[in-house]
Tab-separated table of C-alpha atoms in Angstrom:
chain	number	residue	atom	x	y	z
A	1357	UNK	CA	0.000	0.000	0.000
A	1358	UNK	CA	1.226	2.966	-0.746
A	1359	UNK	CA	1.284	6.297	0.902
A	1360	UNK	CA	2.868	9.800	1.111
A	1361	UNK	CA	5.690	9.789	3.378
A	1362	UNK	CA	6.794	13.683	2.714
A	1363	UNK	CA	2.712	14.193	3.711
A	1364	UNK	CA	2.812	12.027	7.122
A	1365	UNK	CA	6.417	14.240	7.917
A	1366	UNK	CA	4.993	17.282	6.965
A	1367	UNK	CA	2.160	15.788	9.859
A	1368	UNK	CA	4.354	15.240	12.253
A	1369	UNK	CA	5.950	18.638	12.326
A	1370	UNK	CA	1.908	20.183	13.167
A	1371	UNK	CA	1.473	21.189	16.547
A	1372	UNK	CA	1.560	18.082	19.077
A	1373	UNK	CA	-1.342	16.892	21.517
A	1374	UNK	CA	1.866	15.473	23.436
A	1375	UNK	CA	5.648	14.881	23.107
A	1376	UNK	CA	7.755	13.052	24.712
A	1377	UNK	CA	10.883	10.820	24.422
A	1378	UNK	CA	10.137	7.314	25.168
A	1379	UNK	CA	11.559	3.870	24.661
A	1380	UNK	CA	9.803	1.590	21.717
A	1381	UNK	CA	9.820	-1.411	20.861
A	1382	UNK	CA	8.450	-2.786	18.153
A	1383	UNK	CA	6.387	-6.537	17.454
A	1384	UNK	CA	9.491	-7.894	15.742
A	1385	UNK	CA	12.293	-9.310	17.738
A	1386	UNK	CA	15.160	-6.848	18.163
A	1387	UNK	CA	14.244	-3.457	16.750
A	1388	UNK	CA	14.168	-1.825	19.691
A	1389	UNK	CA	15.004	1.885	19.150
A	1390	UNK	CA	14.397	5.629	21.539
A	1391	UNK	CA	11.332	7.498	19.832
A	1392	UNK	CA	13.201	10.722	18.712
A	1393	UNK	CA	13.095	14.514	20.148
A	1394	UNK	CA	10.139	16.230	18.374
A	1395	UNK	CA	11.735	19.613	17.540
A	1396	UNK	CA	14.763	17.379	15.684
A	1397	UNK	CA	15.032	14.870	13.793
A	1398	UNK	CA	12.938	13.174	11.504
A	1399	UNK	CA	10.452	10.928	12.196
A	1400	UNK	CA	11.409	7.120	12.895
A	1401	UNK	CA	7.912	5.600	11.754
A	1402	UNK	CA	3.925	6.558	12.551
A	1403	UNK	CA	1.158	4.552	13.896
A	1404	UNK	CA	-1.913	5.016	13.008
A	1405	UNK	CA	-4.525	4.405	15.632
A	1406	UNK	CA	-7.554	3.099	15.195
A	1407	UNK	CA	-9.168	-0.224	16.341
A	1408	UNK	CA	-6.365	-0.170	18.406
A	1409	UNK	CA	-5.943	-1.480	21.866
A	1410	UNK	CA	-4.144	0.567	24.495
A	1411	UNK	CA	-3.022	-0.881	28.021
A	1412	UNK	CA	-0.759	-0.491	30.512
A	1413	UNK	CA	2.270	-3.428	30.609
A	1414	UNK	CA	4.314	-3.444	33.801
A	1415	UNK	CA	6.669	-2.209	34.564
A	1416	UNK	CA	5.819	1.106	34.113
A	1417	UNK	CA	4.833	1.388	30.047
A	1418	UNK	CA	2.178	0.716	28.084
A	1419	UNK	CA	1.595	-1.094	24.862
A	1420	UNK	CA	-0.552	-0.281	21.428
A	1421	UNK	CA	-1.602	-3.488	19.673
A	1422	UNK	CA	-4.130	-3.593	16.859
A	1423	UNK	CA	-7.335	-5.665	16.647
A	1424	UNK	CA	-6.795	-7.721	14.277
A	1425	UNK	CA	-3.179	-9.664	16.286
A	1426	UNK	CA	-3.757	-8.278	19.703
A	1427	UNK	CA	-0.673	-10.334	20.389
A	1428	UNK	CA	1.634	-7.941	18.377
A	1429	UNK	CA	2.161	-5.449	20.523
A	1430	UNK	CA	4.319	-2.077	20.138
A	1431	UNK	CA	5.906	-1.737	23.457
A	1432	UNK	CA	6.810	2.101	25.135
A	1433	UNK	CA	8.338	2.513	28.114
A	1434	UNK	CA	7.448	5.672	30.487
A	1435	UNK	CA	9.534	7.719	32.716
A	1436	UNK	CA	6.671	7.495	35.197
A	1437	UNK	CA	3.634	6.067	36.253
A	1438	UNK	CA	1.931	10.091	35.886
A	1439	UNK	CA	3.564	9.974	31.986
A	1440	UNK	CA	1.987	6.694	31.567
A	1441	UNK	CA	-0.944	7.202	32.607
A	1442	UNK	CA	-1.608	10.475	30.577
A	1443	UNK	CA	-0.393	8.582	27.458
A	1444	UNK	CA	-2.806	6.019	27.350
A	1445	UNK	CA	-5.469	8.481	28.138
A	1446	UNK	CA	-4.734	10.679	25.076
A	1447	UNK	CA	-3.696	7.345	23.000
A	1448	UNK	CA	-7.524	5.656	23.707
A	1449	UNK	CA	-8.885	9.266	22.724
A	1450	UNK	CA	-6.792	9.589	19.691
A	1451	UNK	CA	-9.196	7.822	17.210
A	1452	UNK	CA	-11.201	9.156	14.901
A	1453	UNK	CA	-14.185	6.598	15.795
A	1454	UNK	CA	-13.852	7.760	19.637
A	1455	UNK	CA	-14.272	11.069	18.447
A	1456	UNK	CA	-17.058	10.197	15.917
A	1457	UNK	CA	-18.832	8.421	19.327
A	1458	UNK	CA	-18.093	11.339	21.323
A	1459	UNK	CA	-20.188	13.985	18.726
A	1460	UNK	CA	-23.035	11.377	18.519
A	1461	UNK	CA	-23.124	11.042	22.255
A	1462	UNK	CA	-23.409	15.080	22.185
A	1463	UNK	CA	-25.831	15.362	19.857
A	1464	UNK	CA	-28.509	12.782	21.052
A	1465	UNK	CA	-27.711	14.946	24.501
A	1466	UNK	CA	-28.336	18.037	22.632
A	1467	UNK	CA	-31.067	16.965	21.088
A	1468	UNK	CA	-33.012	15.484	23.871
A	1469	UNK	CA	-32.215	18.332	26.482
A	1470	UNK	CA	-33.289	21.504	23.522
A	1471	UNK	CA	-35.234	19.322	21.098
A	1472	UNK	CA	-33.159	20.677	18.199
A	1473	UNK	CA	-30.179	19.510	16.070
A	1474	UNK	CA	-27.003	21.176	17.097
A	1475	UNK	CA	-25.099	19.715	13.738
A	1476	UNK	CA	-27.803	21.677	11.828
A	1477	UNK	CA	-26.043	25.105	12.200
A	1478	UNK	CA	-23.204	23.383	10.970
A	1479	UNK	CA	-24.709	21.849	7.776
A	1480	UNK	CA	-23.706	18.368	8.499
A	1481	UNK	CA	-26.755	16.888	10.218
A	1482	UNK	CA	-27.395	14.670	7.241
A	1483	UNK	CA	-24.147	13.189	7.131
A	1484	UNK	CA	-24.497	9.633	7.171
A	1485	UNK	CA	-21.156	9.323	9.486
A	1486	UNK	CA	-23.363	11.202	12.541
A	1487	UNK	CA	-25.742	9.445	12.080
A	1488	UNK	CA	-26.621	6.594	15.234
A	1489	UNK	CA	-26.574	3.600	13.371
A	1490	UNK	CA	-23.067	4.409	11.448
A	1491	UNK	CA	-21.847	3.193	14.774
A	1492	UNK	CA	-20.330	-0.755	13.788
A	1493	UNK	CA	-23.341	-3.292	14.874
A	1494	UNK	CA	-20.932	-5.592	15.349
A	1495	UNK	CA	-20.609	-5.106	19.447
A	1496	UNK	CA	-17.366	-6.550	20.042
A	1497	UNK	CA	-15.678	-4.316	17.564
A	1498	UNK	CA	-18.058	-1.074	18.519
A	1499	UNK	CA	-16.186	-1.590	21.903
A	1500	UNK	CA	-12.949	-2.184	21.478
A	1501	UNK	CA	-10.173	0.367	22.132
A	1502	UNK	CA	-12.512	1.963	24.685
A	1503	UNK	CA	-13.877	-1.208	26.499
A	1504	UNK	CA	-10.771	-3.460	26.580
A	1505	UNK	CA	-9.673	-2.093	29.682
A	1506	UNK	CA	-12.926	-3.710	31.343
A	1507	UNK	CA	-12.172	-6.860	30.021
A	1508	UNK	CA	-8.520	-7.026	31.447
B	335	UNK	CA	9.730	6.045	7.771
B	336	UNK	CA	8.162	3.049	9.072
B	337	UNK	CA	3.906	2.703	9.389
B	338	UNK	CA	1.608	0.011	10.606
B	339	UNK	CA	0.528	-0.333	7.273
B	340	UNK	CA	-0.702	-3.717	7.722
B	341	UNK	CA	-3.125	-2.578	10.339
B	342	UNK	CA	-4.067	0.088	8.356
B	343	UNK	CA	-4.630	-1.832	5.204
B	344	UNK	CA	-6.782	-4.486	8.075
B	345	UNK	CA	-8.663	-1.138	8.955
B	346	UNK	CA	-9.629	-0.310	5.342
B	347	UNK	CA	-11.002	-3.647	4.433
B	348	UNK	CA	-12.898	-4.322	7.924
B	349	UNK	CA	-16.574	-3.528	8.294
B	350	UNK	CA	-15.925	-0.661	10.061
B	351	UNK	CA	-18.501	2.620	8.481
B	352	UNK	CA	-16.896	4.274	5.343
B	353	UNK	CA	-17.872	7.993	5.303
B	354	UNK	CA	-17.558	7.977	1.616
B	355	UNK	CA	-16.664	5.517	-1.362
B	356	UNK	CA	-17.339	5.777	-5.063
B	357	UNK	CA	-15.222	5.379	-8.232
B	358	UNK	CA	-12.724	8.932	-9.053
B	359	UNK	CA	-10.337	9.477	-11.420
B	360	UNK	CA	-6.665	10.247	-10.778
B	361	UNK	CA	-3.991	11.719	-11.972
B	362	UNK	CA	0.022	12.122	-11.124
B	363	UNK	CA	-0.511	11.201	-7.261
B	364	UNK	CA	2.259	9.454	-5.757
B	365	UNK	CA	3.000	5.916	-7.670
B	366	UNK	CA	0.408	6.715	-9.948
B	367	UNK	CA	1.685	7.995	-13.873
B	368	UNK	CA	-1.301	9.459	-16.240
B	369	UNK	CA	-2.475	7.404	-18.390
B	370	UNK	CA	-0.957	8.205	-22.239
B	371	UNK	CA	-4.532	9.407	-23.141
B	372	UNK	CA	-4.712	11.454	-19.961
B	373	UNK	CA	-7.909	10.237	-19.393
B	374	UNK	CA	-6.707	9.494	-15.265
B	375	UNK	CA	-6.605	5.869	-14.324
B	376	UNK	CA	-9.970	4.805	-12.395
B	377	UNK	CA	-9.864	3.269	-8.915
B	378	UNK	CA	-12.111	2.689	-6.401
B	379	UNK	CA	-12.055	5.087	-3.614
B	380	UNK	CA	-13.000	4.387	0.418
B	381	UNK	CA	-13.004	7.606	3.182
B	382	UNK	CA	-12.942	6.040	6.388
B	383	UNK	CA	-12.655	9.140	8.923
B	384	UNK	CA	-9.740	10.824	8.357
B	385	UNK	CA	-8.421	8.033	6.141
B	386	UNK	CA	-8.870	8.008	2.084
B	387	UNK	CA	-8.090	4.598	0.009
B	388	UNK	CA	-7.766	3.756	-3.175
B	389	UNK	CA	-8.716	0.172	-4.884
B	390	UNK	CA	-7.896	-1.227	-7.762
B	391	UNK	CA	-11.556	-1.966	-7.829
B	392	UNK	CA	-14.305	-2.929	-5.530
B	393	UNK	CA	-13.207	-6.257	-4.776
B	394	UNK	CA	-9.714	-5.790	-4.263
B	395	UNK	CA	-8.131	-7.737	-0.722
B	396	UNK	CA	-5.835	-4.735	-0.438
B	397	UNK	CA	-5.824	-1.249	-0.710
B	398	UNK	CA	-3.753	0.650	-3.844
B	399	UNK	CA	-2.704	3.778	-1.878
B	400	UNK	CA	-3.448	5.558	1.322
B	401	UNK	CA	-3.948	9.635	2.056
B	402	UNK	CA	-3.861	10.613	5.399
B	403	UNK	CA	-6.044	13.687	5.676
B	404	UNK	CA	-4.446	15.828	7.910
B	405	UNK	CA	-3.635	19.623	7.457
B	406	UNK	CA	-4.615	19.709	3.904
B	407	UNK	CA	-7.645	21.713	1.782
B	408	UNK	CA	-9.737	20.708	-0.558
B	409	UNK	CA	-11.101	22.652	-3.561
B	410	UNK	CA	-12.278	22.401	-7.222
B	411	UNK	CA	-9.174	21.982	-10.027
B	412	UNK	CA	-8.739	22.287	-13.383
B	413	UNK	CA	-8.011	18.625	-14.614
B	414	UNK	CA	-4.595	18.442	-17.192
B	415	UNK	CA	-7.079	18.427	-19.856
B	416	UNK	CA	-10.238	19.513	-20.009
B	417	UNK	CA	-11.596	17.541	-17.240
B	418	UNK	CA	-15.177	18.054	-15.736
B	419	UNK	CA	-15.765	17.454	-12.228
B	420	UNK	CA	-12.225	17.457	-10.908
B	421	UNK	CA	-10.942	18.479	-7.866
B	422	UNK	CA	-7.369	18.427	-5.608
B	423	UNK	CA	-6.008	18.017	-2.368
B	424	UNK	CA	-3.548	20.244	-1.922
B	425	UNK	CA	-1.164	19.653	1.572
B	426	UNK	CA	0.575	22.756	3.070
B	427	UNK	CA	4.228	20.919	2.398
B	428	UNK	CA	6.908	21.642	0.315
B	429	UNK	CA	7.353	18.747	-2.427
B	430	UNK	CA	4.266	17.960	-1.874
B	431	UNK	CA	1.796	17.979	-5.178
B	432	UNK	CA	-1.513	18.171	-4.997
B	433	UNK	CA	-3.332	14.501	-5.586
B	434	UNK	CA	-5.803	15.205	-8.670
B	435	UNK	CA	-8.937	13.639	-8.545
B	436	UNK	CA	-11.998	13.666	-11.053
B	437	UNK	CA	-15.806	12.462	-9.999
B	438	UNK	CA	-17.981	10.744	-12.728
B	439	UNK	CA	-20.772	13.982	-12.325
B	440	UNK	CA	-21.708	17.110	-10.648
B	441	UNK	CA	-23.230	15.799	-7.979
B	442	UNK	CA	-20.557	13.181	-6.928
B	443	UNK	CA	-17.641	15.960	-6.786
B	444	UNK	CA	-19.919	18.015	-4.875
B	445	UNK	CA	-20.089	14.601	-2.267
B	446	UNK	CA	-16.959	13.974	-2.436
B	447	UNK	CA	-15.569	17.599	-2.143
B	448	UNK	CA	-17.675	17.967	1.071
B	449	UNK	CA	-16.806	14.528	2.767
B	450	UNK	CA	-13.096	15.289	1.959
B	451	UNK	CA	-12.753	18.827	3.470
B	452	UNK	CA	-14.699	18.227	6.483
B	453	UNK	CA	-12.977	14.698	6.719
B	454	UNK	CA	-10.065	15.688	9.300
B	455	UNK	CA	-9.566	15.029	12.713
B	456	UNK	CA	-9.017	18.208	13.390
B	457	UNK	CA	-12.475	19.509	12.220
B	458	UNK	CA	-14.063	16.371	14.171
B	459	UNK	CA	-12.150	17.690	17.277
B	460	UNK	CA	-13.291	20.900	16.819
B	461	UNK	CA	-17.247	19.894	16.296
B	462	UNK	CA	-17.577	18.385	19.355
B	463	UNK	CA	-15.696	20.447	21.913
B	464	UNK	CA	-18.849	23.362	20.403
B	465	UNK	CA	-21.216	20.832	21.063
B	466	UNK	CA	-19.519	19.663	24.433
B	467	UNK	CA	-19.817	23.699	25.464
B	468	UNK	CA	-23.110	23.622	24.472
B	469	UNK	CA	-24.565	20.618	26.288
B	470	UNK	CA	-23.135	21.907	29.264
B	471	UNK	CA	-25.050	25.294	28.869
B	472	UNK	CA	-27.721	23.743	27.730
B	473	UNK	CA	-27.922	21.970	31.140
B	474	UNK	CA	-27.044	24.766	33.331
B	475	UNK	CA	-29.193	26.827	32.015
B	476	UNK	CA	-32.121	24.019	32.317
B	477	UNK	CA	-31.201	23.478	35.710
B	478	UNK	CA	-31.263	26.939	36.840
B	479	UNK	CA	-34.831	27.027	35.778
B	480	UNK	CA	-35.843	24.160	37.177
B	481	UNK	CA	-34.536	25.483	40.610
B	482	UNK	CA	-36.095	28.918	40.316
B	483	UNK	CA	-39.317	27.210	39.488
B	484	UNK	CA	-39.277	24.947	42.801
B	485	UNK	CA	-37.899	27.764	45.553
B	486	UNK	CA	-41.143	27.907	46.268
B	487	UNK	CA	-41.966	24.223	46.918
B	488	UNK	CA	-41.087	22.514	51.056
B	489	UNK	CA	-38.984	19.829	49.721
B	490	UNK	CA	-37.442	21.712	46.963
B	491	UNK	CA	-33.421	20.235	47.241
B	492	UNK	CA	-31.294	22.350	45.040
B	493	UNK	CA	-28.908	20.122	43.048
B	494	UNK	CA	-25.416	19.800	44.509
B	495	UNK	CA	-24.749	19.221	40.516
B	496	UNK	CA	-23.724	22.511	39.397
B	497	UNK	CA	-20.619	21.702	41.366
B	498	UNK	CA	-19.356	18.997	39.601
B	499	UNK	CA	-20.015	20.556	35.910
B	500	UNK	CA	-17.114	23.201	36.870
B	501	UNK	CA	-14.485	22.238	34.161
B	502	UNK	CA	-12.376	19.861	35.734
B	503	UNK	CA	-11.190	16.170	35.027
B	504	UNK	CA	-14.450	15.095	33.563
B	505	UNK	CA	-13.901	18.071	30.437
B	506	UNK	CA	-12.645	16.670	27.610
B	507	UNK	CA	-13.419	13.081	28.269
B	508	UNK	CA	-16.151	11.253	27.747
B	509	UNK	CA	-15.286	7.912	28.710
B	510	UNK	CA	-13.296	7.926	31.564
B	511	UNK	CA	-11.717	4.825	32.146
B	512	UNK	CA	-14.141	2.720	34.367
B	513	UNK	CA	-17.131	3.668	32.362
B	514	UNK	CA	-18.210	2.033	29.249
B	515	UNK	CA	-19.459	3.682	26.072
B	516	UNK	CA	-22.498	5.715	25.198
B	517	UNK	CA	-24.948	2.256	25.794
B	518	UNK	CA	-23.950	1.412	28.767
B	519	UNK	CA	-23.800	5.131	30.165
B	520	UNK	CA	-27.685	5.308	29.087
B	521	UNK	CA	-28.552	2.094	30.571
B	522	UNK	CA	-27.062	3.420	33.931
B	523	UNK	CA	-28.928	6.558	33.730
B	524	UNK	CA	-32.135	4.981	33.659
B	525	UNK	CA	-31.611	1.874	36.076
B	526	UNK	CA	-34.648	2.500	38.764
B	527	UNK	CA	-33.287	3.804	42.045
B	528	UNK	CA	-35.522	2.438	44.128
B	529	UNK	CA	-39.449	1.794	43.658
B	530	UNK	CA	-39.946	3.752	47.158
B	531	UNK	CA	-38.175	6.862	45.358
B	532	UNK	CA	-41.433	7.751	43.360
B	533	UNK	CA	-42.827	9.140	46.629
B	534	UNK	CA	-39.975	11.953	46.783
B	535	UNK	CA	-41.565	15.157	45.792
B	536	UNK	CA	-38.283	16.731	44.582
B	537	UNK	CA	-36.433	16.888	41.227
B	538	UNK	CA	-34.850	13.503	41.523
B	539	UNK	CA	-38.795	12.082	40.949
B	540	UNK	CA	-38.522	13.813	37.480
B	541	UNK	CA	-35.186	11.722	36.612
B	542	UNK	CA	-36.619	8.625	37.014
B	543	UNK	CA	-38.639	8.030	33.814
B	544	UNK	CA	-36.608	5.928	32.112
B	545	UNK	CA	-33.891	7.086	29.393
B	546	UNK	CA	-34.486	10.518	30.467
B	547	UNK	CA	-31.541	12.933	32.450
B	548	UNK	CA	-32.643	16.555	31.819
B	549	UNK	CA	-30.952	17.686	34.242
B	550	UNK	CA	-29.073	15.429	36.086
B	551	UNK	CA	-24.949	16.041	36.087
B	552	UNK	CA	-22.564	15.336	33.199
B	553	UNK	CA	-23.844	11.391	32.538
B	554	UNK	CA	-20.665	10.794	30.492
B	555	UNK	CA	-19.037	10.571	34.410
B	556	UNK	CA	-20.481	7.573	36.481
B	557	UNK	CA	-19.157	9.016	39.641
B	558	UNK	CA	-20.740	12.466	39.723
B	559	UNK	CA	-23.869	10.970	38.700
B	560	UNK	CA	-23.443	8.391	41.442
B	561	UNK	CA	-23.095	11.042	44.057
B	562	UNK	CA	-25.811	12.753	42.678
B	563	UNK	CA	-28.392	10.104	43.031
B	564	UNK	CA	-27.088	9.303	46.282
B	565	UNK	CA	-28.142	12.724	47.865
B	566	UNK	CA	-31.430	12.012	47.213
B	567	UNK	CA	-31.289	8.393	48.744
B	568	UNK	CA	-29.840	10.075	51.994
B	569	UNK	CA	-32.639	12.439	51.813
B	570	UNK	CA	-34.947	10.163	51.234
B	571	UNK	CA	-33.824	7.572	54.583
B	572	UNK	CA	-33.683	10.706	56.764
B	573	UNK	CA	-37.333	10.986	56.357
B	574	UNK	CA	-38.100	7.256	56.885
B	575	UNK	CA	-36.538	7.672	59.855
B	576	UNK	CA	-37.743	10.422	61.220
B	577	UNK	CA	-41.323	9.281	60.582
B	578	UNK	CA	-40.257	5.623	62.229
B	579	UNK	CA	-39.198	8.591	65.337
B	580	UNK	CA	-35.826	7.409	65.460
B	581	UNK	CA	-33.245	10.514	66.817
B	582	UNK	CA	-31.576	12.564	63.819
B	583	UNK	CA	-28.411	13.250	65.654
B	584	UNK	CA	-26.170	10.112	64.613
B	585	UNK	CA	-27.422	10.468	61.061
B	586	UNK	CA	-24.682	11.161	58.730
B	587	UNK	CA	-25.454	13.316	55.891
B	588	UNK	CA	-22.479	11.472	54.069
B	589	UNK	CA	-23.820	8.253	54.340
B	590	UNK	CA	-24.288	6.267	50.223
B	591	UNK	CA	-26.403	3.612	49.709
């Protein structure tokens, strides 16, 4: 598959929700490596979250592994239990279906509390992406990367 | 520079909702020459979020290409030749060209134009913190009105709520990490307290029709709305007991069910 790699650098230079140095390592055997310094050099590699499973691995770190081998896990090591925690916080937040849950959540609030359509004023209420029922009927996967943690 | 790309590609083909798919032409994007008649090659196209495939066609087991749409604008282009219904994605990046794409009619570029630009996480972020500002007015201002409305009334019990919708730990997440997601917050609200609790004259009586929370505290925290509840449980055994005539003065206020 291919894909724009200047784009995804140009990406990474945007503003950051976080930054921080941390040590990674990978699924594969052996390719450990330190995640590098935001303001130098360029990026080592990119993960892109969704359906992905966030949880804390002792000691101290965390791990990102996707749903489809929940066994292959990228492995990050924190400085301290505070940076850990805030990481996976912002890392189960980070995907765009958590958001997409989050403004559905808001508007059936909205709605229910004012009786109007709050993504009317922004001409998107008939988006089918807003909509309910564009949430996955499939429960399992509807819940995972917010629910996991429950299950552990 | 090294990406998941075979979760990604797992992501693309899953069931998961695509925001957008439909054949487009394109032209000179990465890996992708122009045909010698210029004509754009055709591929089948897949917007998941923030995410835009490409197919060879609607079968394919694995995605052609992948645009992550981040920082970039959309907007209607002239095609190399006299193309109708194009448009580009231009990224703010030097070396960067803009990917050329071309719809099969009017009404698919306008689609497509309008999924793409509004198709960032960054516009999805910015959506719902408006609408997260404007539940929370919505519900202060409701619950204001609701307590100017019962000053008059004996047992009128002001909500200790307003206190917890200050912006604090709650802002800014939805889902905090021992609740579940938006089904299981809803079944939660509307779990019966307590058949006895239909006798309590107060606001609480109004939260317990089912599936409703007017104007009970942020329901996205379990906690708060715990709390909440359980003021009107204490209230509600202090009067038991004073009607069974037992003495008030050991009764702790604090005390949850």
């Amino acid at each position: 598959m291919r894909y724009n790699e200047k784009e995804l650098r140009a990406l990474s230079r945007q503003p950051a929700e976080m930054a921080a140095e941390m040590g990674m390592r990978g699924p594969k055997k052996g390719s450990g490596e330190r995640g590098s310094r935001p303001c130098l050099a360029q990026p080592l590699g990119a993960l892109l979250l969704e359906r992905c499973r966030v949880v804390p691995e002792e000691p101290g770190g965390f791990s990102i592994s996707f749903l489809e081998d929940p066994e292959r896990k990228y492995r990050f090591e924190c400085c301290s239990q505070e940076q850990c925690k805030e990481w996976i916080e912002a890392l189960r937040q980070a995907s765009y279906e958590y958001m997409r849950r989050s403004l559905i959540f808001y508007r059936n609030e909205i709605k229910k509390m004012t009786g109007k359509d709050p993504l009317e004023q922004f001409g998107i209420s008939e988006e089918a992406r807003f909509k309910l029922n564009s949430l996955p009927r499939n429960g399992r996967t509807a819940c995972i990367g917010s629910q996991l943690d429950t299950l552990d | 520079m090294k990406l998941n790309k075979r979760s990604v590609a797992h992501y693309a083909l899953s069931n998961s909702p695509a925001d957008q798919t439909g054949f487009l032409r394109t032209w000179g994007g990465p890996g992708t020459p122009p045909t010698p008649s210029g004509t754009g090659r055709r591929c089948w196209f897949v917007l998941k979020g923030n995410l835009l495939f490409s197919f060879e066609s609607r079968e394919s087991q694995a995605p052609l290409s992948l645009v992550v749409l981040e920082g970039c604008t959309v907007e209607l282009a002239e095609a190399p030749v006299p193309e109708e219904f194009a448009f580009a994605i231009r990224f703010d990046a030097p070396g960067v060209r803009p990917h050329l794409l071309a719809a099969d009619g009017q009404a698919a570029q306008e689609a497509w134009v309008k999924a793409l630009s509004r198709a960032s996480f960054g516009y999805m972020r910015l959506v719902v913190r408006e609408l997260e500002s404007q539940l929370q007015d919505a519900r202060q201002s409701l619950a204001l009105h609701r307590c100017a409305s019962q000053k008059a009334s004996a047992s009128c019990r002001k909500p200790q709520a307003p206190d917890c919708w200050t912006p604090g730990s709650e802002n800014g997440h939805l889902f905090p990490r021992d609740c579940s997601p938006i089904s299981s917050v809803e079944e939660r609200v509307s779990r019966p307290t307590g058949r006895d609790l239909v006798e309590f004259q107060g606001p609480a009586s109004l939260l317990l029709n089912r599936g409703q929370s007017p104007v009970s505290p942020e329901t996205s925290c379990f906690s708060t709305l715990h709390d909440w509840y359980g003021q009107e449980i204490s209230e509600l055994k202090r009067r038991w007991q004073q009607r069974a005539g037992e003495s008030q003065s050991g009764f702790k206020q604090q005390d949850r069910p």
